[in-house]
PDB file of C-alpha atoms and ligand atoms in Angstrom:
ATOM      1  CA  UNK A   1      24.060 -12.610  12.124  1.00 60.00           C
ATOM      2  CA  UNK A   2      24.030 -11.225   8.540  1.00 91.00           C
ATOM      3  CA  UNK A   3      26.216  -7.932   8.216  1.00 95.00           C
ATOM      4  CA  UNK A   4      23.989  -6.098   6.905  1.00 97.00           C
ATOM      5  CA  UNK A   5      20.881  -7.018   9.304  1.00 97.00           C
ATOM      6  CA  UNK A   6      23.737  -6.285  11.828  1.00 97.00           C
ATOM      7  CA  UNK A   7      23.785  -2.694  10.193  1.00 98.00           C
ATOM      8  CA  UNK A   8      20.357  -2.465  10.021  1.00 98.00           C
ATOM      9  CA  UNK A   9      20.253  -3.573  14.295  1.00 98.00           C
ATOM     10  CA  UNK A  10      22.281  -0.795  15.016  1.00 98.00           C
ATOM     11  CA  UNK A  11      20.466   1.388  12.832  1.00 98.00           C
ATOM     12  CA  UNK A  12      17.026   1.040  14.572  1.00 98.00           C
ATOM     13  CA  UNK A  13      18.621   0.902  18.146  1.00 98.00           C
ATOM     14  CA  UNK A  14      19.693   4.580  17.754  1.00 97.00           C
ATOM     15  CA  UNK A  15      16.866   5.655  15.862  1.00 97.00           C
ATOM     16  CA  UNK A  16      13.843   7.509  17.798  1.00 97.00           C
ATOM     17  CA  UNK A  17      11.555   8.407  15.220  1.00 98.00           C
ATOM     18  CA  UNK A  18      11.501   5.922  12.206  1.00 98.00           C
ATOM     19  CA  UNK A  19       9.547   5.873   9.501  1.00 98.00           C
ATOM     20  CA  UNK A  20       8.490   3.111   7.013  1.00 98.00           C
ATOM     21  CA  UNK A  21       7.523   3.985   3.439  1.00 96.00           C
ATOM     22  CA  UNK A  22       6.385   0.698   1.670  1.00 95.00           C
ATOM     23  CA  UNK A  23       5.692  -0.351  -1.941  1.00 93.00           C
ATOM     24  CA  UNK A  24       3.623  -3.805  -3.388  1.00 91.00           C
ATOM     25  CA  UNK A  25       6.034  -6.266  -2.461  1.00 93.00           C
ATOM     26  CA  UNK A  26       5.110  -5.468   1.366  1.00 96.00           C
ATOM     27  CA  UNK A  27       1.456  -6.808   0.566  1.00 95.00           C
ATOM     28  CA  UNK A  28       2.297  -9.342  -2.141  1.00 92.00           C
ATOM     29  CA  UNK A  29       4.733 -11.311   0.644  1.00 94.00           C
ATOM     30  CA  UNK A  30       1.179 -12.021   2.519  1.00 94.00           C
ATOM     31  CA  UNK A  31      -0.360 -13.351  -1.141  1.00 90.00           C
ATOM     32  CA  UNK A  32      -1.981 -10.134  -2.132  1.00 91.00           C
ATOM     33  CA  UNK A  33      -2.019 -10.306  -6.004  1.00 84.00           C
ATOM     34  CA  UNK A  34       0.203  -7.527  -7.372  1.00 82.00           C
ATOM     35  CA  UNK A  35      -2.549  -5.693  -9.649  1.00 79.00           C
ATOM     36  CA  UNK A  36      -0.253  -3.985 -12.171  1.00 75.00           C
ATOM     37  CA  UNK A  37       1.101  -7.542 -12.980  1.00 74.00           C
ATOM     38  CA  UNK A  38       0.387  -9.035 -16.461  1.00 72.00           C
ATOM     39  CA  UNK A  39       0.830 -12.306 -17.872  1.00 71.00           C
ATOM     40  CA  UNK A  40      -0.743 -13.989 -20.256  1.00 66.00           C
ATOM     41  CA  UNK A  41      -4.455 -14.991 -18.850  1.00 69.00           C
ATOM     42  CA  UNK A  42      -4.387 -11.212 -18.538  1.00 73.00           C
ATOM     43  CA  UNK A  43      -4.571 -10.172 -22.449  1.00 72.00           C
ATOM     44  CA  UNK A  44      -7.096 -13.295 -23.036  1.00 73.00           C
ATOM     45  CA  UNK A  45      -9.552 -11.702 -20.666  1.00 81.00           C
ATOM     46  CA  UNK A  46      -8.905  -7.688 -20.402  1.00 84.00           C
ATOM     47  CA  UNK A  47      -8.797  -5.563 -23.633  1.00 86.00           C
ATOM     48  CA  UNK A  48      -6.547  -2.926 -21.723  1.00 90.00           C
ATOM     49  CA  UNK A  49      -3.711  -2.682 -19.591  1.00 89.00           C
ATOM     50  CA  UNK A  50      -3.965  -2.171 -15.925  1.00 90.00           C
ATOM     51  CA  UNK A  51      -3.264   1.584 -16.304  1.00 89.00           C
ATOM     52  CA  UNK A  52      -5.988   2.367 -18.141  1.00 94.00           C
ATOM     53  CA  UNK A  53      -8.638   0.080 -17.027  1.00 95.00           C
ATOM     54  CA  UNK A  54      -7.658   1.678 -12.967  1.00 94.00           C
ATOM     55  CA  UNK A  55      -7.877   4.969 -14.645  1.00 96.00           C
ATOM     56  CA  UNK A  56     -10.371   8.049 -14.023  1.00 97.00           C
ATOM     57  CA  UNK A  57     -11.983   8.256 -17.420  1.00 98.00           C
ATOM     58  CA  UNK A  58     -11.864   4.276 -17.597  1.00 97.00           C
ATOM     59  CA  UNK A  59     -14.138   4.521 -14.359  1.00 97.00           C
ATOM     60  CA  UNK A  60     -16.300   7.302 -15.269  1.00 96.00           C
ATOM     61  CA  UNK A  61     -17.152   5.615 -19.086  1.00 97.00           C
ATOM     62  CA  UNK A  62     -17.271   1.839 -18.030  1.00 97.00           C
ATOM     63  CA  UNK A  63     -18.087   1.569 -14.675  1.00 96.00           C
ATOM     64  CA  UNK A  64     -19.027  -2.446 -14.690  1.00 96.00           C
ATOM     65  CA  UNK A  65     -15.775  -3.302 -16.616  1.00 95.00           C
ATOM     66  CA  UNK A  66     -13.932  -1.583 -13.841  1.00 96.00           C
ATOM     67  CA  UNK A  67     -15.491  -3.364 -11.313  1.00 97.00           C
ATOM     68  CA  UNK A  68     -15.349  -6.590 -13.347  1.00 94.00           C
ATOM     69  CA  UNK A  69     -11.047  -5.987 -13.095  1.00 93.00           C
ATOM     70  CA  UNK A  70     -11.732  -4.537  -9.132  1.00 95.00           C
ATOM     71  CA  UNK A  71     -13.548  -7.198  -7.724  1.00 93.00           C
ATOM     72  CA  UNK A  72     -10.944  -9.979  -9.645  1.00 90.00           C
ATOM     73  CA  UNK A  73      -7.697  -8.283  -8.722  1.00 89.00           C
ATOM     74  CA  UNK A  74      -7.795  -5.990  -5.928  1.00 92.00           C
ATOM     75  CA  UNK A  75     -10.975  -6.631  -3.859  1.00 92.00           C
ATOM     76  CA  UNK A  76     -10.095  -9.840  -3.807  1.00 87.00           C
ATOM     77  CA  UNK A  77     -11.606 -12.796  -1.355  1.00 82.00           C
ATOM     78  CA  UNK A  78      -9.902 -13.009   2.149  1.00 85.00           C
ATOM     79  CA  UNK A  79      -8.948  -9.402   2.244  1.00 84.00           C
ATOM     80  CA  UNK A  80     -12.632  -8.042   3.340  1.00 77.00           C
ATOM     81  CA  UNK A  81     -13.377  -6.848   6.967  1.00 75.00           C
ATOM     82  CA  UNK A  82     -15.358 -10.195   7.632  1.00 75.00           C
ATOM     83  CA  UNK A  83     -12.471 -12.409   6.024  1.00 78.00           C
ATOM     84  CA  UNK A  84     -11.808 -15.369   7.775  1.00 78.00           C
ATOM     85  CA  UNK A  85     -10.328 -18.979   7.013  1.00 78.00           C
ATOM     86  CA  UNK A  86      -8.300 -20.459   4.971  1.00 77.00           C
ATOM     87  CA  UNK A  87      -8.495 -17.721   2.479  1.00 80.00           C
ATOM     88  CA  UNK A  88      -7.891 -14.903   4.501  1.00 88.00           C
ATOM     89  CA  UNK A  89      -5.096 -12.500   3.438  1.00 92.00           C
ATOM     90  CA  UNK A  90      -3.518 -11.853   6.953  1.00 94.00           C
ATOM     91  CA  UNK A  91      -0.670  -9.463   7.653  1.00 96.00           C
ATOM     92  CA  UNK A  92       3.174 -10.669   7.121  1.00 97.00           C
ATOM     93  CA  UNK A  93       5.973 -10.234   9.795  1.00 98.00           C
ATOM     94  CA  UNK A  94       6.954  -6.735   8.258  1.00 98.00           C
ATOM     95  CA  UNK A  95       3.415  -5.280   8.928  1.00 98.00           C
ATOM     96  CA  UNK A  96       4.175  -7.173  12.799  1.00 98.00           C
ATOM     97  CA  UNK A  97       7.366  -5.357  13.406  1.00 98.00           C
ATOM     98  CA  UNK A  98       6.216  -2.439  12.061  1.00 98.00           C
ATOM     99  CA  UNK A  99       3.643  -2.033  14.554  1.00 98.00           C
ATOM    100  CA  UNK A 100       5.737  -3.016  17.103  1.00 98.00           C
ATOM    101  CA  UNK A 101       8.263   0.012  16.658  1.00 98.00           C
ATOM    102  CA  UNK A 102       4.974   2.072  16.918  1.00 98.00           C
ATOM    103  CA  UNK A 103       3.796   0.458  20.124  1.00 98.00           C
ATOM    104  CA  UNK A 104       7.510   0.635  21.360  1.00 97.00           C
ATOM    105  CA  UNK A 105       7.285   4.155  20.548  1.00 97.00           C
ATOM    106  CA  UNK A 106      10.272   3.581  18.170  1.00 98.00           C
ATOM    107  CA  UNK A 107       8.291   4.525  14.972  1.00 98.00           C
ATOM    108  CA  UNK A 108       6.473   7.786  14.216  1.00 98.00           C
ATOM    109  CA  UNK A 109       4.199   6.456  10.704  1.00 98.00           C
ATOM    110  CA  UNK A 110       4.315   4.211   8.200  1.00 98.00           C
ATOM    111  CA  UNK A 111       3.959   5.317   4.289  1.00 97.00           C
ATOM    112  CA  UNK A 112       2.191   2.808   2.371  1.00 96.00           C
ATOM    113  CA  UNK A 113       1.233   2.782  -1.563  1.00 94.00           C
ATOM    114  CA  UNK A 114      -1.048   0.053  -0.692  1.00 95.00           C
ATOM    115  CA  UNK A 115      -4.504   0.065  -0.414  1.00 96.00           C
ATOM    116  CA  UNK A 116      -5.100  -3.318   1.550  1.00 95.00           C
ATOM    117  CA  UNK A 117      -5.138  -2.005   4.919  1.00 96.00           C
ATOM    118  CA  UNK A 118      -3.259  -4.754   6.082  1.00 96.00           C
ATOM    119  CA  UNK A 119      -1.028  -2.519   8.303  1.00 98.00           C
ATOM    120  CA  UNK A 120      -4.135  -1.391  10.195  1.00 97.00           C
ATOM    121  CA  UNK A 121      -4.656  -5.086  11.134  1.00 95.00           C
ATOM    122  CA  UNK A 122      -1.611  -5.849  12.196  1.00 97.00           C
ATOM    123  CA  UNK A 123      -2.521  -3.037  15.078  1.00 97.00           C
ATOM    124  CA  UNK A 124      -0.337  -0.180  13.012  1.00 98.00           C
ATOM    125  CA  UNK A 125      -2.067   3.681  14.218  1.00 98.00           C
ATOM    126  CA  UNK A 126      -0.363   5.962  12.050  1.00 98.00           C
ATOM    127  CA  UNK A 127      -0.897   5.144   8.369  1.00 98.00           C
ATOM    128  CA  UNK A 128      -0.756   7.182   5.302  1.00 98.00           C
ATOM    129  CA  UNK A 129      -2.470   5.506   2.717  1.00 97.00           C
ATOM    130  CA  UNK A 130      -1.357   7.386  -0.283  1.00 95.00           C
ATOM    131  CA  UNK A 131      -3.470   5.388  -2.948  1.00 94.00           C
ATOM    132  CA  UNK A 132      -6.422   5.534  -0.812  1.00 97.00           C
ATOM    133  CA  UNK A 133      -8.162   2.193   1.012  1.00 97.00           C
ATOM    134  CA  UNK A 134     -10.432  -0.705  -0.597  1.00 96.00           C
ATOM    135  CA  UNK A 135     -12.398  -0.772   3.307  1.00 95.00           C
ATOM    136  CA  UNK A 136     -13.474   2.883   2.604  1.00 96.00           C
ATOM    137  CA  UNK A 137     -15.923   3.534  -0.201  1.00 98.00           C
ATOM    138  CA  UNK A 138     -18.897   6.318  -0.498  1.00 98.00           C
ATOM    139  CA  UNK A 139     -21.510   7.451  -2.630  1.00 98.00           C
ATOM    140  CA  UNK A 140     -21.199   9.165  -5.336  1.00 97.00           C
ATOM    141  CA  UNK A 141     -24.750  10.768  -5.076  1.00 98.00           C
ATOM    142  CA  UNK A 142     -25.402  11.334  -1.241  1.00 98.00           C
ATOM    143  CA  UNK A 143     -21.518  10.605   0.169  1.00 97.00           C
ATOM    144  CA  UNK A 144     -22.658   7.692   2.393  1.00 98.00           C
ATOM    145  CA  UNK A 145     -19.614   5.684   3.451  1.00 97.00           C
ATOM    146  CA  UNK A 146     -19.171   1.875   3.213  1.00 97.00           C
ATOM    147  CA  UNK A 147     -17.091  -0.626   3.965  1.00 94.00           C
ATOM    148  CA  UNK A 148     -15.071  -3.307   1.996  1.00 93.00           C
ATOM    149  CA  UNK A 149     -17.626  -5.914   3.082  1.00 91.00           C
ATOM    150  CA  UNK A 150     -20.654  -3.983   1.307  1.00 94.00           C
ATOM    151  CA  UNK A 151     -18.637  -3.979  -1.660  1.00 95.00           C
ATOM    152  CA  UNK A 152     -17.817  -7.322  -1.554  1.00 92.00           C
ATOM    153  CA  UNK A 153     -21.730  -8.276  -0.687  1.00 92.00           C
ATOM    154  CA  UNK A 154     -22.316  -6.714  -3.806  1.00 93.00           C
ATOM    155  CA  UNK A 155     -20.203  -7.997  -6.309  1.00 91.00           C
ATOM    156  CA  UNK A 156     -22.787  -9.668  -8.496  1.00 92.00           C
ATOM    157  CA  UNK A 157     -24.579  -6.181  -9.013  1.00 91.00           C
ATOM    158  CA  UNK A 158     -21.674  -5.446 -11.431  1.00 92.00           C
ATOM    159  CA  UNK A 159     -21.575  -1.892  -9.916  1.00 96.00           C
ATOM    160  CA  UNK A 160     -22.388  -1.739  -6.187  1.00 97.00           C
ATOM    161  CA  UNK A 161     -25.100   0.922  -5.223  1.00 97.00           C
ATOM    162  CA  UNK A 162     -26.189   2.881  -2.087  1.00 97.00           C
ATOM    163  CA  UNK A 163     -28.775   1.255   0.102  1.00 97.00           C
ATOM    164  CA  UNK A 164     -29.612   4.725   0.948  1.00 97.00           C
ATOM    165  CA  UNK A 165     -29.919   6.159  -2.474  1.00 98.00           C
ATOM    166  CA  UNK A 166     -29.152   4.026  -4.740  1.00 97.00           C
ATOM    167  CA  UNK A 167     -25.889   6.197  -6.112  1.00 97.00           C
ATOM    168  CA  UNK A 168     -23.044   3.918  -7.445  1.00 97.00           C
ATOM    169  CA  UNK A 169     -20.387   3.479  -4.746  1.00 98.00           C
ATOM    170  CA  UNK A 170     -16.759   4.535  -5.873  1.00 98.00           C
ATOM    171  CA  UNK A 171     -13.809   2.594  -3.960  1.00 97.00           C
ATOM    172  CA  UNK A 172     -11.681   5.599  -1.667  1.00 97.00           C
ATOM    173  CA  UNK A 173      -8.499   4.258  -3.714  1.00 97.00           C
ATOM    174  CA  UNK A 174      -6.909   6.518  -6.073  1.00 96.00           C
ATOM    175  CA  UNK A 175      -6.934   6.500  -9.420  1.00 96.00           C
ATOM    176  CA  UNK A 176      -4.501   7.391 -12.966  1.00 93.00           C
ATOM    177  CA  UNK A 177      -5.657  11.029 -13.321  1.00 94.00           C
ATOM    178  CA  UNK A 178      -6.623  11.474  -9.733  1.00 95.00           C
ATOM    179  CA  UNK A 179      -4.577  13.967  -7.823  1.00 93.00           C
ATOM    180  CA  UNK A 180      -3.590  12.050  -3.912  1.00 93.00           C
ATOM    181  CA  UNK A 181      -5.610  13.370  -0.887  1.00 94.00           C
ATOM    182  CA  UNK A 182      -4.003  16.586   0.058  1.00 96.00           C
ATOM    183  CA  UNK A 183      -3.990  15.935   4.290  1.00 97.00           C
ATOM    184  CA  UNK A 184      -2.618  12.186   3.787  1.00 97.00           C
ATOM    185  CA  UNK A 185       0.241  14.122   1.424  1.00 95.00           C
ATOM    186  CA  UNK A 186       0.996  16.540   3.785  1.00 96.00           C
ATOM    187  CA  UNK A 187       0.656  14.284   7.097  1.00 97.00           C
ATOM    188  CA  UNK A 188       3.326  11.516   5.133  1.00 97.00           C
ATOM    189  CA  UNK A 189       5.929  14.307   4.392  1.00 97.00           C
ATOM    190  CA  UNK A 190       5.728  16.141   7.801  1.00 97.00           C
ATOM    191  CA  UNK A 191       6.598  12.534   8.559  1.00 98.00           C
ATOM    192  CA  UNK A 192       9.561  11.929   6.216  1.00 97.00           C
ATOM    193  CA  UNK A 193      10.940  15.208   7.062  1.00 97.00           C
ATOM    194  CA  UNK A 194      10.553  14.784  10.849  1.00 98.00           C
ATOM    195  CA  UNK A 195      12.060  11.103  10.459  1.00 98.00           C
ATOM    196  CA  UNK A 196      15.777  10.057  11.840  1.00 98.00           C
ATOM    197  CA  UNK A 197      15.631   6.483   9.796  1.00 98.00           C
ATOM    198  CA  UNK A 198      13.711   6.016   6.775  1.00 97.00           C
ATOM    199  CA  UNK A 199      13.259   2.362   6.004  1.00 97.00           C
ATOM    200  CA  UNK A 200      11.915   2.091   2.437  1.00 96.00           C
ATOM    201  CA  UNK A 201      10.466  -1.598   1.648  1.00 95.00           C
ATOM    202  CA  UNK A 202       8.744  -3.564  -1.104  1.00 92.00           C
ATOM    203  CA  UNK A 203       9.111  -0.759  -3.547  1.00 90.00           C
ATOM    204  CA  UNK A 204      11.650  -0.475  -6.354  1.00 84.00           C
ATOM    205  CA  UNK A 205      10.911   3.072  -6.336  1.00 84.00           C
ATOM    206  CA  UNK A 206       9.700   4.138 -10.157  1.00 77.00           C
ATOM    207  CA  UNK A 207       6.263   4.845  -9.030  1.00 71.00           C
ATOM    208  CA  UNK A 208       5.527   9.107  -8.860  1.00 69.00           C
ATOM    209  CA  UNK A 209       4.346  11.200  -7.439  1.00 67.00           C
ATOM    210  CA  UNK A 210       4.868   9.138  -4.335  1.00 66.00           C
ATOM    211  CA  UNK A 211       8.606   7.905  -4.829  1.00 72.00           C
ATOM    212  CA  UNK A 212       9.928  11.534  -4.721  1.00 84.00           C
ATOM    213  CA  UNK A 213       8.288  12.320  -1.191  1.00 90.00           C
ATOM    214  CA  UNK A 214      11.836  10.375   0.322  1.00 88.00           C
ATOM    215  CA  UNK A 215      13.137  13.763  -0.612  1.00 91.00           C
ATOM    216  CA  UNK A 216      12.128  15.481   2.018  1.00 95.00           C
ATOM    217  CA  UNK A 217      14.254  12.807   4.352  1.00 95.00           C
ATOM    218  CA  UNK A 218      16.784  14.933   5.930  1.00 96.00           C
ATOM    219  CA  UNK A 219      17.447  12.231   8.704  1.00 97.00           C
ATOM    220  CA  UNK A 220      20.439  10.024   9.666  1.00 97.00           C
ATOM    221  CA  UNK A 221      20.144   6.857   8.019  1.00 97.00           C
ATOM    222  CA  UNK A 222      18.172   5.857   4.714  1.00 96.00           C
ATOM    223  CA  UNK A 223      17.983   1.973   4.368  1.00 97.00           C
ATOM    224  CA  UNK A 224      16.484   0.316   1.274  1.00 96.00           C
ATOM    225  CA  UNK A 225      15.220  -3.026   1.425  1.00 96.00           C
ATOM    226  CA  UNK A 226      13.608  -4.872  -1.918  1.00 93.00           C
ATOM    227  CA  UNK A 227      14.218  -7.904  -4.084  1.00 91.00           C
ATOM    228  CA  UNK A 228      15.544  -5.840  -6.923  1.00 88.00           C
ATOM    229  CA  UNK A 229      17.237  -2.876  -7.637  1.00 87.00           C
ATOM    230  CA  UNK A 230      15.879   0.305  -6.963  1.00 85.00           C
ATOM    231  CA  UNK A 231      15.957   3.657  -8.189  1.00 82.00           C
ATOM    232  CA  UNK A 232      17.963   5.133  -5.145  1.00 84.00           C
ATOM    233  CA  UNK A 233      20.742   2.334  -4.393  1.00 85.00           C
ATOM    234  CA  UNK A 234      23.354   4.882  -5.090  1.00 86.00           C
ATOM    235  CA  UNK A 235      22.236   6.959  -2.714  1.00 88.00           C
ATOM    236  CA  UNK A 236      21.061   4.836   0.553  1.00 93.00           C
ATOM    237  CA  UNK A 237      23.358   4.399   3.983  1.00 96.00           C
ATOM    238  CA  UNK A 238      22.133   0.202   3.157  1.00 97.00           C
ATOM    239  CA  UNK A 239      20.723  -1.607   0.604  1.00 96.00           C
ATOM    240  CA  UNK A 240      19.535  -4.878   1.336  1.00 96.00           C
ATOM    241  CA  UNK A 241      18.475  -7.275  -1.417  1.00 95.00           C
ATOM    242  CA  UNK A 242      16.032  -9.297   0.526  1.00 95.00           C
ATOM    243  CA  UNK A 243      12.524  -9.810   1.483  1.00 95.00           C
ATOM    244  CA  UNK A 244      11.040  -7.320   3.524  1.00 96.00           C
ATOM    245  CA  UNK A 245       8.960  -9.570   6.327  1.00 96.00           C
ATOM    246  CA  UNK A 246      12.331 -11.807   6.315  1.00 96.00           C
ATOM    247  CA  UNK A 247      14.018  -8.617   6.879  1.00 97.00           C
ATOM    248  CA  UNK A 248      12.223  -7.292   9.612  1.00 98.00           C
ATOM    249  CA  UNK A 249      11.488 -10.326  11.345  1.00 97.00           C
ATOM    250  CA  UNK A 250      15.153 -10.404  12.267  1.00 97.00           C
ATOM    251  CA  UNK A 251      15.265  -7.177  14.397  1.00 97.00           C
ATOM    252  CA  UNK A 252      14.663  -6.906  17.830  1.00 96.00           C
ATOM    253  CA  UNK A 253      12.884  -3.725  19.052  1.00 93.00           C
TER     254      UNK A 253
HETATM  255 ZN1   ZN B   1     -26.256   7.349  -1.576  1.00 77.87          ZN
END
């Protein structure tokens, strides 16, 4: 065995209350695109950069473009409630083990900056969805929820509307400008702070408000597990440069 999975095994098998704070690269592992991503077919079809376009004022002034970006690179096909087939986006082996520890009663929450709810699915309880969730959307007019699905239903609308109202429907996910949801803030660094292991995955770390919450760790053992650097190398118990379903896969619970 690898001696820093080793590490890692030992790690977790001491550990009583670990939590998981996770970044894109835990969703993009089970083919979710990563939306911040740019290449070339990009600039030929979008005027503006990611930022902007997933940006409060961007939403509020042109509401169909939005969608037009939503619909092709975050509500994607195969990640909807009804998804099924060949297409459908299906949790990895880190959202697996992660709900394992919880079931084992080995973790206490995991801490996602994803939005796919793919940690949910893999049977995961105790998620804070810091950017919000694509499978929760409501009314702007008379605050009827929704699901993904209705969203998805009503993609060639341009903007989807109530079927109650008829109110446009804003996605639950947050946006540039947008403050994050006070309770899931609070609920994620009670978390941290309670946490003896803090396994941070997928996530090179640059992205704020959310990347300085791992300050409030004042556990054991902080591990840090991504393809590239990160911001915090210097200051984790173990880095390991790896994939974070190949990662997890390898420990026993
Ligand atoms: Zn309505």
């Amino acid at each position: 065995m690898d001696e820093k999975i080793q590490k890692l095994q030992e790690y977790v098998d001491e550990a009583e209350k670990i939590v998981f704070f996770g970044g894109a690269g835990v969703s993009t592992e089970s083919g979710v695109p990563d939306f911040r991503s740019e290449d070339g077919l990009y600039h030929q079809k979008y005027k503006y950069p990611p930022e902007v376009i997933l940006s409060h004022s961007f939403y509020r002034s042109k509401p169909k473009d939005f969608y037009d970006f939503y619909y092709e690179k975050i509500l994607v096909d195969g990640i909807g409630p009804d998804a099924t087939g060949e297409d459908e986006i299906k949790p990895n082996k880190a959202h697996l083990k992660l709900a394992e520890m919880e079931q084992k009663g080995k973790l206490l929450a995991v801490v996602t900056q994803n939005i796919d709810g793919l940690h949910q699915k893999a049977g995961s309880k105790r998620v804070y969805e810091l950017h919000g969730s694509i499978h929760r959307n409501y009314c702007e007019s008379c605050g009827k929820f929704f699901d993904g699905g209705y969203v998805l239903k009503h993609k060639a609308d341009g903007v989807p509307k109530c079927d109650a109202c008829g109110g446009e429907i804003k996605p639950d996910v947050v946006l540039y400008e947008e403050g994050l949801d006070q309770k899931t803030l609070e609920g994620a660094v009670r978390s941290i702070a309670e946490a003896d292991l803090l396994i941070i995955g997928g996530t090179s770390l640059a992205v704020y408000p959310a990347a300085g919450l791992i300050d409030y760790f004042r556990g054991k053992h902080l591990v840090l597990i991504n393809k590239s650097k990160t911001e915090r190398d210097q200051v984790a118990d173990l880095v390991i440069s790896d994939s974070i379903g190949e990662v997890l896969d390898q420990i026993h619970i």
